[in-house]
PDB file of N, CA and C in Angstrom:
ATOM      1  N   LEU I   1      50.842-114.028-132.114  1.00  0.00           N
ATOM      2  CA  LEU I   1      50.265-114.686-133.415  1.00  0.00           C
ATOM      3  C   LEU I   1      49.746-115.860-133.434  1.00  0.00           C
ATOM      4  N   GLY I   2      49.247-116.556-134.011  1.00  0.00           N
ATOM      5  CA  GLY I   2      48.388-118.032-134.244  1.00  0.00           C
ATOM      6  C   GLY I   2      48.401-118.278-135.493  1.00  0.00           C
ATOM      7  N   PHE I   3      47.652-119.441-135.514  1.00  0.00           N
ATOM      8  CA  PHE I   3      47.236-119.993-137.040  1.00  0.00           C
ATOM      9  C   PHE I   3      46.065-120.503-137.182  1.00  0.00           C
ATOM     10  N   ASP I   4      45.582-120.690-138.643  1.00  0.00           N
ATOM     11  CA  ASP I   4      44.169-121.185-138.960  1.00  0.00           C
ATOM     12  C   ASP I   4      44.593-121.817-140.126  1.00  0.00           C
ATOM     13  N   VAL I   5      44.778-123.473-139.524  1.00  0.00           N
ATOM     14  CA  VAL I   5      45.156-124.396-140.857  1.00  0.00           C
ATOM     15  C   VAL I   5      44.424-125.854-140.841  1.00  0.00           C
ATOM     16  N   SER I   6      44.286-126.128-141.930  1.00  0.00           N
ATOM     17  CA  SER I   6      43.384-127.168-142.669  1.00  0.00           C
ATOM     18  C   SER I   6      44.433-128.277-143.684  1.00  0.00           C
ATOM     19  N   VAL I   7      44.245-129.561-142.992  1.00  0.00           N
ATOM     20  CA  VAL I   7      45.031-130.278-143.757  1.00  0.00           C
ATOM     21  C   VAL I   7      44.396-131.860-143.875  1.00  0.00           C
ATOM     22  N   ASP I   8      44.811-132.401-144.870  1.00  0.00           N
ATOM     23  CA  ASP I   8      43.974-133.624-145.472  1.00  0.00           C
ATOM     24  C   ASP I   8      44.613-134.668-145.075  1.00  0.00           C
ATOM     25  N   MET I   9      44.581-134.939-143.929  1.00  0.00           N
ATOM     26  CA  MET I   9      45.050-136.118-143.481  1.00  0.00           C
ATOM     27  C   MET I   9      44.763-136.315-141.856  1.00  0.00           C
ATOM     28  N   PRO I  10      45.241-137.513-141.523  1.00  0.00           N
ATOM     29  CA  PRO I  10      44.773-137.906-139.894  1.00  0.00           C
ATOM     30  C   PRO I  10      45.861-136.875-138.601  1.00  0.00           C
ATOM     31  N   THR I  11      45.057-136.735-137.728  1.00  0.00           N
ATOM     32  CA  THR I  11      45.910-135.812-136.769  1.00  0.00           C
ATOM     33  C   THR I  11      47.207-136.508-136.641  1.00  0.00           C
ATOM     34  N   PRO I  12      47.186-137.635-135.671  1.00  0.00           N
ATOM     35  CA  PRO I  12      48.996-138.492-135.641  1.00  0.00           C
ATOM     36  C   PRO I  12      49.772-138.026-136.997  1.00  0.00           C
ATOM     37  N   PHE I  13      49.265-137.786-138.071  1.00  0.00           N
ATOM     38  CA  PHE I  13      50.721-137.982-139.554  1.00  0.00           C
ATOM     39  C   PHE I  13      50.906-136.572-139.475  1.00  0.00           C
ATOM     40  N   VAL I  14      49.664-135.410-138.732  1.00  0.00           N
ATOM     41  CA  VAL I  14      50.514-133.934-138.544  1.00  0.00           C
ATOM     42  C   VAL I  14      51.400-133.992-137.436  1.00  0.00           C
ATOM     43  N   PHE I  15      51.387-134.856-136.511  1.00  0.00           N
ATOM     44  CA  PHE I  15      52.357-134.354-135.426  1.00  0.00           C
ATOM     45  C   PHE I  15      53.224-135.402-135.307  1.00  0.00           C
ATOM     46  N   ALA I  16      54.008-136.340-136.508  1.00  0.00           N
ATOM     47  CA  ALA I  16      54.599-137.313-136.678  1.00  0.00           C
ATOM     48  C   ALA I  16      55.633-136.906-136.990  1.00  0.00           C
ATOM     49  N   GLU I  17      57.334-136.849-136.547  1.00  0.00           N
ATOM     50  CA  GLU I  17      58.011-136.442-137.056  1.00  0.00           C
ATOM     51  C   GLU I  17      58.476-136.965-138.494  1.00  0.00           C
ATOM     52  N   THR I  18      58.961-136.513-139.590  1.00  0.00           N
ATOM     53  CA  THR I  18      59.345-136.675-140.855  1.00  0.00           C
ATOM     54  C   THR I  18      60.262-135.689-141.512  1.00  0.00           C
ATOM     55  N   GLN I  19      61.107-136.185-142.420  1.00  0.00           N
ATOM     56  CA  GLN I  19      61.833-135.340-142.948  1.00  0.00           C
ATOM     57  C   GLN I  19      61.631-135.048-144.445  1.00  0.00           C
ATOM     58  N   ALA I  20      60.062-135.537-144.461  1.00  0.00           N
ATOM     59  CA  ALA I  20      60.102-135.110-145.944  1.00  0.00           C
ATOM     60  C   ALA I  20      58.889-133.828-145.839  1.00  0.00           C
ATOM     61  N   ARG I  21      58.232-133.376-144.739  1.00  0.00           N
ATOM     62  CA  ARG I  21      57.539-132.176-144.661  1.00  0.00           C
ATOM     63  C   ARG I  21      58.278-130.773-144.128  1.00  0.00           C
ATOM     64  N   PHE I  22      58.034-129.837-144.617  1.00  0.00           N
ATOM     65  CA  PHE I  22      58.687-128.633-144.291  1.00  0.00           C
ATOM     66  C   PHE I  22      57.206-127.371-143.939  1.00  0.00           C
ATOM     67  N   VAL I  23      57.160-126.520-143.572  1.00  0.00           N
ATOM     68  CA  VAL I  23      56.260-125.634-143.225  1.00  0.00           C
ATOM     69  C   VAL I  23      56.626-124.260-143.374  1.00  0.00           C
ATOM     70  N   PHE I  24      56.145-123.498-144.385  1.00  0.00           N
ATOM     71  CA  PHE I  24      57.033-122.183-144.665  1.00  0.00           C
ATOM     72  C   PHE I  24      56.046-121.112-144.332  1.00  0.00           C
ATOM     73  N   SER I  25      56.259-119.867-143.736  1.00  0.00           N
ATOM     74  CA  SER I  25      55.525-118.701-143.592  1.00  0.00           C
ATOM     75  C   SER I  25      55.657-117.490-144.594  1.00  0.00           C
ATOM     76  N   VAL I  26      55.069-117.527-145.824  1.00  0.00           N
ATOM     77  CA  VAL I  26      55.121-116.523-146.762  1.00  0.00           C
ATOM     78  C   VAL I  26      54.362-115.471-146.344  1.00  0.00           C
ATOM     79  N   PRO I  27      54.563-114.065-146.512  1.00  0.00           N
ATOM     80  CA  PRO I  27      53.853-112.875-146.980  1.00  0.00           C
ATOM     81  C   PRO I  27      52.649-112.904-147.818  1.00  0.00           C
ATOM     82  N   SER I  28      51.671-112.401-147.426  1.00  0.00           N
ATOM     83  CA  SER I  28      50.724-112.578-148.439  1.00  0.00           C
ATOM     84  C   SER I  28      51.306-111.923-149.571  1.00  0.00           C
ATOM     85  N   ALA I  29      51.647-110.944-149.806  1.00  0.00           N
ATOM     86  CA  ALA I  29      52.310-110.112-150.680  1.00  0.00           C
ATOM     87  C   ALA I  29      53.376-111.236-151.659  1.00  0.00           C
ATOM     88  N   LEU I  30      53.688-112.249-151.229  1.00  0.00           N
ATOM     89  CA  LEU I  30      54.851-112.747-151.969  1.00  0.00           C
ATOM     90  C   LEU I  30      54.434-114.186-152.139  1.00  0.00           C
ATOM     91  N   LYS I  31      52.849-114.617-151.512  1.00  0.00           N
ATOM     92  CA  LYS I  31      52.304-115.928-151.976  1.00  0.00           C
ATOM     93  C   LYS I  31      52.259-116.202-153.675  1.00  0.00           C
ATOM     94  N   ALA I  32      52.097-115.338-154.447  1.00  0.00           N
ATOM     95  CA  ALA I  32      51.478-115.749-155.753  1.00  0.00           C
ATOM     96  C   ALA I  32      53.169-116.751-156.022  1.00  0.00           C
ATOM     97  N   SER I  33      53.976-115.517-156.362  1.00  0.00           N
ATOM     98  CA  SER I  33      55.214-115.236-156.260  1.00  0.00           C
ATOM     99  C   SER I  33      56.049-117.026-155.803  1.00  0.00           C
ATOM    100  N   PHE I  34      55.852-117.055-154.730  1.00  0.00           N
ATOM    101  CA  PHE I  34      56.380-118.392-153.940  1.00  0.00           C
ATOM    102  C   PHE I  34      55.575-119.564-154.635  1.00  0.00           C
ATOM    103  N   GLU I  35      54.354-119.418-154.992  1.00  0.00           N
ATOM    104  CA  GLU I  35      53.497-120.721-155.766  1.00  0.00           C
ATOM    105  C   GLU I  35      54.202-120.751-157.215  1.00  0.00           C
ATOM    106  N   GLU I  36      54.110-119.876-157.678  1.00  0.00           N
ATOM    107  CA  GLU I  36      54.994-119.986-158.945  1.00  0.00           C
ATOM    108  C   GLU I  36      56.481-120.976-158.881  1.00  0.00           C
ATOM    109  N   THR I  37      57.018-120.155-158.266  1.00  0.00           N
ATOM    110  CA  THR I  37      58.560-120.455-158.176  1.00  0.00           C
ATOM    111  C   THR I  37      58.316-122.425-158.080  1.00  0.00           C
ATOM    112  N   TYR I  38      57.837-122.695-156.667  1.00  0.00           N
ATOM    113  CA  TYR I  38      57.712-123.998-156.354  1.00  0.00           C
ATOM    114  C   TYR I  38      56.120-124.728-156.901  1.00  0.00           C
ATOM    115  N   GLY I  39      55.692-124.419-157.605  1.00  0.00           N
ATOM    116  CA  GLY I  39      54.142-124.895-158.013  1.00  0.00           C
ATOM    117  C   GLY I  39      54.026-126.180-157.323  1.00  0.00           C
ATOM    118  N   PRO I  40      53.993-127.152-158.056  1.00  0.00           N
ATOM    119  CA  PRO I  40      53.647-128.273-157.393  1.00  0.00           C
ATOM    120  C   PRO I  40      53.999-129.041-155.856  1.00  0.00           C
ATOM    121  N   TYR I  41      55.148-128.566-155.509  1.00  0.00           N
ATOM    122  CA  TYR I  41      56.023-128.602-154.390  1.00  0.00           C
ATOM    123  C   TYR I  41      55.329-128.214-153.478  1.00  0.00           C
ATOM    124  N   VAL I  42      54.261-127.071-153.350  1.00  0.00           N
ATOM    125  CA  VAL I  42      53.997-126.796-152.294  1.00  0.00           C
ATOM    126  C   VAL I  42      52.151-126.902-152.281  1.00  0.00           C
ATOM    127  N   THR I  43      52.171-126.419-150.972  1.00  0.00           N
ATOM    128  CA  THR I  43      50.257-126.825-150.795  1.00  0.00           C
ATOM    129  C   THR I  43      50.347-125.290-149.785  1.00  0.00           C
ATOM    130  N   CYS I  44      49.162-124.358-150.199  1.00  0.00           N
ATOM    131  CA  CYS I  44      48.788-123.292-149.093  1.00  0.00           C
ATOM    132  C   CYS I  44      47.878-124.501-148.025  1.00  0.00           C
ATOM    133  N   ILE I  45      48.360-124.568-146.660  1.00  0.00           N
ATOM    134  CA  ILE I  45      47.221-125.350-145.757  1.00  0.00           C
ATOM    135  C   ILE I  45      46.729-124.248-144.770  1.00  0.00           C
ATOM    136  N   GLY I  46      47.020-123.053-144.858  1.00  0.00           N
ATOM    137  CA  GLY I  46      46.280-121.984-143.518  1.00  0.00           C
ATOM    138  C   GLY I  46      47.218-120.915-143.971  1.00  0.00           C
ATOM    139  N   ARG I  47      46.795-120.085-142.726  1.00  0.00           N
ATOM    140  CA  ARG I  47      47.546-118.419-142.716  1.00  0.00           C
ATOM    141  C   ARG I  47      47.846-118.531-141.187  1.00  0.00           C
ATOM    142  N   VAL I  48      48.635-117.305-140.768  1.00  0.00           N
ATOM    143  CA  VAL I  48      49.073-117.060-139.935  1.00  0.00           C
ATOM    144  C   VAL I  48      47.736-115.847-139.296  1.00  0.00           C
ATOM    145  N   THR I  49      47.666-115.639-137.990  1.00  0.00           N
ATOM    146  CA  THR I  49      46.307-115.014-137.468  1.00  0.00           C
ATOM    147  C   THR I  49      47.123-113.619-136.418  1.00  0.00           C
ATOM    148  N   GLU I  50      46.340-112.956-136.705  1.00  0.00           N
ATOM    149  CA  GLU I  50      46.563-111.881-135.111  1.00  0.00           C
ATOM    150  C   GLU I  50      46.161-112.386-133.717  1.00  0.00           C
ATOM    151  N   GLU I  51      45.160-113.263-133.839  1.00  0.00           N
ATOM    152  CA  GLU I  51      44.861-114.366-132.439  1.00  0.00           C
ATOM    153  C   GLU I  51      45.849-114.910-132.071  1.00  0.00           C
ATOM    154  N   ALA I  52      45.843-114.995-130.576  1.00  0.00           N
ATOM    155  CA  ALA I  52      46.976-115.498-130.079  1.00  0.00           C
ATOM    156  C   ALA I  52      46.401-116.757-129.636  1.00  0.00           C
ATOM    157  N   SER I  53      45.832-118.063-130.663  1.00  0.00           N
ATOM    158  CA  SER I  53      45.203-119.194-130.713  1.00  0.00           C
ATOM    159  C   SER I  53      45.694-119.766-131.989  1.00  0.00           C
ATOM    160  N   LEU I  54      45.508-121.155-131.776  1.00  0.00           N
ATOM    161  CA  LEU I  54      45.725-121.933-132.657  1.00  0.00           C
ATOM    162  C   LEU I  54      44.557-122.889-133.032  1.00  0.00           C
ATOM    163  N   HIS I  55      44.090-123.158-134.654  1.00  0.00           N
ATOM    164  CA  HIS I  55      43.454-123.979-134.977  1.00  0.00           C
ATOM    165  C   HIS I  55      43.341-124.650-135.947  1.00  0.00           C
ATOM    166  N   LEU I  56      43.390-125.831-135.546  1.00  0.00           N
ATOM    167  CA  LEU I  56      43.890-126.883-136.628  1.00  0.00           C
ATOM    168  C   LEU I  56      42.894-127.920-137.020  1.00  0.00           C
ATOM    169  N   ARG I  57      42.421-127.940-138.318  1.00  0.00           N
ATOM    170  CA  ARG I  57      41.269-129.117-138.774  1.00  0.00           C
ATOM    171  C   ARG I  57      42.206-130.088-139.393  1.00  0.00           C
ATOM    172  N   THR I  58      41.861-131.726-139.271  1.00  0.00           N
ATOM    173  CA  THR I  58      42.563-132.547-139.458  1.00  0.00           C
ATOM    174  C   THR I  58      41.572-133.387-140.214  1.00  0.00           C
ATOM    175  N   GLN I  59      41.290-134.534-140.956  1.00  0.00           N
ATOM    176  CA  GLN I  59      40.879-135.546-141.454  1.00  0.00           C
ATOM    177  C   GLN I  59      39.709-136.051-140.228  1.00  0.00           C
ATOM    178  N   ASP I  60      40.105-135.965-138.884  1.00  0.00           N
ATOM    179  CA  ASP I  60      39.532-136.603-137.681  1.00  0.00           C
ATOM    180  C   ASP I  60      39.257-135.630-136.789  1.00  0.00           C
ATOM    181  N   GLU I  61      39.694-134.424-136.709  1.00  0.00           N
ATOM    182  CA  GLU I  61      39.768-133.524-135.350  1.00  0.00           C
ATOM    183  C   GLU I  61      39.767-131.783-135.737  1.00  0.00           C
ATOM    184  N   ASP I  62      39.111-131.269-134.866  1.00  0.00           N
ATOM    185  CA  ASP I  62      38.736-129.534-135.185  1.00  0.00           C
ATOM    186  C   ASP I  62      39.362-129.480-133.694  1.00  0.00           C
ATOM    187  N   ILE I  63      40.697-129.086-133.785  1.00  0.00           N
ATOM    188  CA  ILE I  63      41.323-128.494-132.547  1.00  0.00           C
ATOM    189  C   ILE I  63      42.059-126.772-132.310  1.00  0.00           C
ATOM    190  N   HIS I  64      41.013-126.358-131.210  1.00  0.00           N
ATOM    191  CA  HIS I  64      41.317-125.248-130.581  1.00  0.00           C
ATOM    192  C   HIS I  64      42.290-125.143-129.493  1.00  0.00           C
ATOM    193  N   ALA I  65      43.098-124.315-129.375  1.00  0.00           N
ATOM    194  CA  ALA I  65      43.756-123.830-128.097  1.00  0.00           C
ATOM    195  C   ALA I  65      44.322-122.694-128.351  1.00  0.00           C
ATOM    196  N   THR I  66      44.647-122.046-127.071  1.00  0.00           N
ATOM    197  CA  THR I  66      45.335-120.473-126.943  1.00  0.00           C
ATOM    198  C   THR I  66      46.997-120.994-126.942  1.00  0.00           C
ATOM    199  N   ILE I  67      47.435-119.738-127.090  1.00  0.00           N
ATOM    200  CA  ILE I  67      48.646-119.902-126.789  1.00  0.00           C
ATOM    201  C   ILE I  67      49.212-119.932-125.376  1.00  0.00           C
ATOM    202  N   SER I  68      47.924-119.277-124.673  1.00  0.00           N
ATOM    203  CA  SER I  68      48.633-119.457-122.793  1.00  0.00           C
ATOM    204  C   SER I  68      48.530-120.758-122.332  1.00  0.00           C
ATOM    205  N   GLU I  69      47.436-121.685-123.121  1.00  0.00           N
ATOM    206  CA  GLU I  69      46.721-122.827-122.469  1.00  0.00           C
ATOM    207  C   GLU I  69      48.182-123.894-122.918  1.00  0.00           C
ATOM    208  N   LEU I  70      48.548-123.646-124.500  1.00  0.00           N
ATOM    209  CA  LEU I  70      49.941-124.553-124.784  1.00  0.00           C
ATOM    210  C   LEU I  70      50.819-124.035-124.151  1.00  0.00           C
ATOM    211  N   LYS I  71      51.232-123.164-123.752  1.00  0.00           N
ATOM    212  CA  LYS I  71      52.185-122.918-123.018  1.00  0.00           C
ATOM    213  C   LYS I  71      52.473-123.417-121.343  1.00  0.00           C
ATOM    214  N   GLN I  72      51.167-123.203-120.671  1.00  0.00           N
ATOM    215  CA  GLN I  72      50.871-123.736-119.568  1.00  0.00           C
ATOM    216  C   GLN I  72      51.122-125.416-119.569  1.00  0.00           C
ATOM    217  N   GLY I  73      50.589-125.967-120.530  1.00  0.00           N
ATOM    218  CA  GLY I  73      51.051-127.136-120.346  1.00  0.00           C
ATOM    219  C   GLY I  73      52.259-127.719-120.991  1.00  0.00           C
ATOM    220  N   TRP I  74      53.002-126.906-121.740  1.00  0.00           N
ATOM    221  CA  TRP I  74      54.436-127.264-121.954  1.00  0.00           C
ATOM    222  C   TRP I  74      55.266-126.921-120.609  1.00  0.00           C
ATOM    223  N   GLU I  75      54.863-126.087-120.068  1.00  0.00           N
ATOM    224  CA  GLU I  75      55.786-125.837-118.714  1.00  0.00           C
ATOM    225  C   GLU I  75      55.498-126.776-117.494  1.00  0.00           C
ATOM    226  N   GLN I  76      54.364-127.277-117.415  1.00  0.00           N
ATOM    227  CA  GLN I  76      54.006-128.109-116.488  1.00  0.00           C
ATOM    228  C   GLN I  76      54.285-129.578-116.940  1.00  0.00           C
ATOM    229  N   THR I  77      54.673-129.962-117.899  1.00  0.00           N
ATOM    230  CA  THR I  77      54.658-131.202-118.470  1.00  0.00           C
ATOM    231  C   THR I  77      55.875-132.117-117.685  1.00  0.00           C
ATOM    232  N   ILE I  78      57.141-131.310-117.880  1.00  0.00           N
ATOM    233  CA  ILE I  78      58.239-131.924-117.177  1.00  0.00           C
ATOM    234  C   ILE I  78      58.144-132.046-115.680  1.00  0.00           C
ATOM    235  N   SER I  79      57.727-130.808-115.065  1.00  0.00           N
ATOM    236  CA  SER I  79      57.856-130.776-113.927  1.00  0.00           C
ATOM    237  C   SER I  79      56.787-131.964-113.158  1.00  0.00           C
ATOM    238  N   ARG I  80      55.552-132.218-113.999  1.00  0.00           N
ATOM    239  CA  ARG I  80      54.506-133.610-113.445  1.00  0.00           C
ATOM    240  C   ARG I  80      55.531-134.878-113.472  1.00  0.00           C
ATOM    241  N   HIS I  81      56.179-134.937-114.092  1.00  0.00           N
ATOM    242  CA  HIS I  81      57.156-136.309-114.295  1.00  0.00           C
ATOM    243  C   HIS I  81      58.172-136.583-113.143  1.00  0.00           C
ATOM    244  N   MET I  82      58.455-135.324-112.796  1.00  0.00           N
ATOM    245  CA  MET I  82      59.670-135.740-111.932  1.00  0.00           C
ATOM    246  C   MET I  82      59.890-135.879-110.514  1.00  0.00           C
TER     247      MET I  82
END
């Protein structure tokens, strides 16, 4: 699985650690009920996709990556620095 997300903020804000943001994955059949329950406290920013890739649009970047590319980068990062 992957995702297609668009946010109205600069890229560094997306990856900043904060205690004020949460990401929920809600099945399509429950989207209306979820939004009705949480109203002004939630914003739909995208959707889960069947493709094994990520697409993130921010105010300053359009980022595309496959899961395998991200996994390879994650697996090689520690060993590169040791």
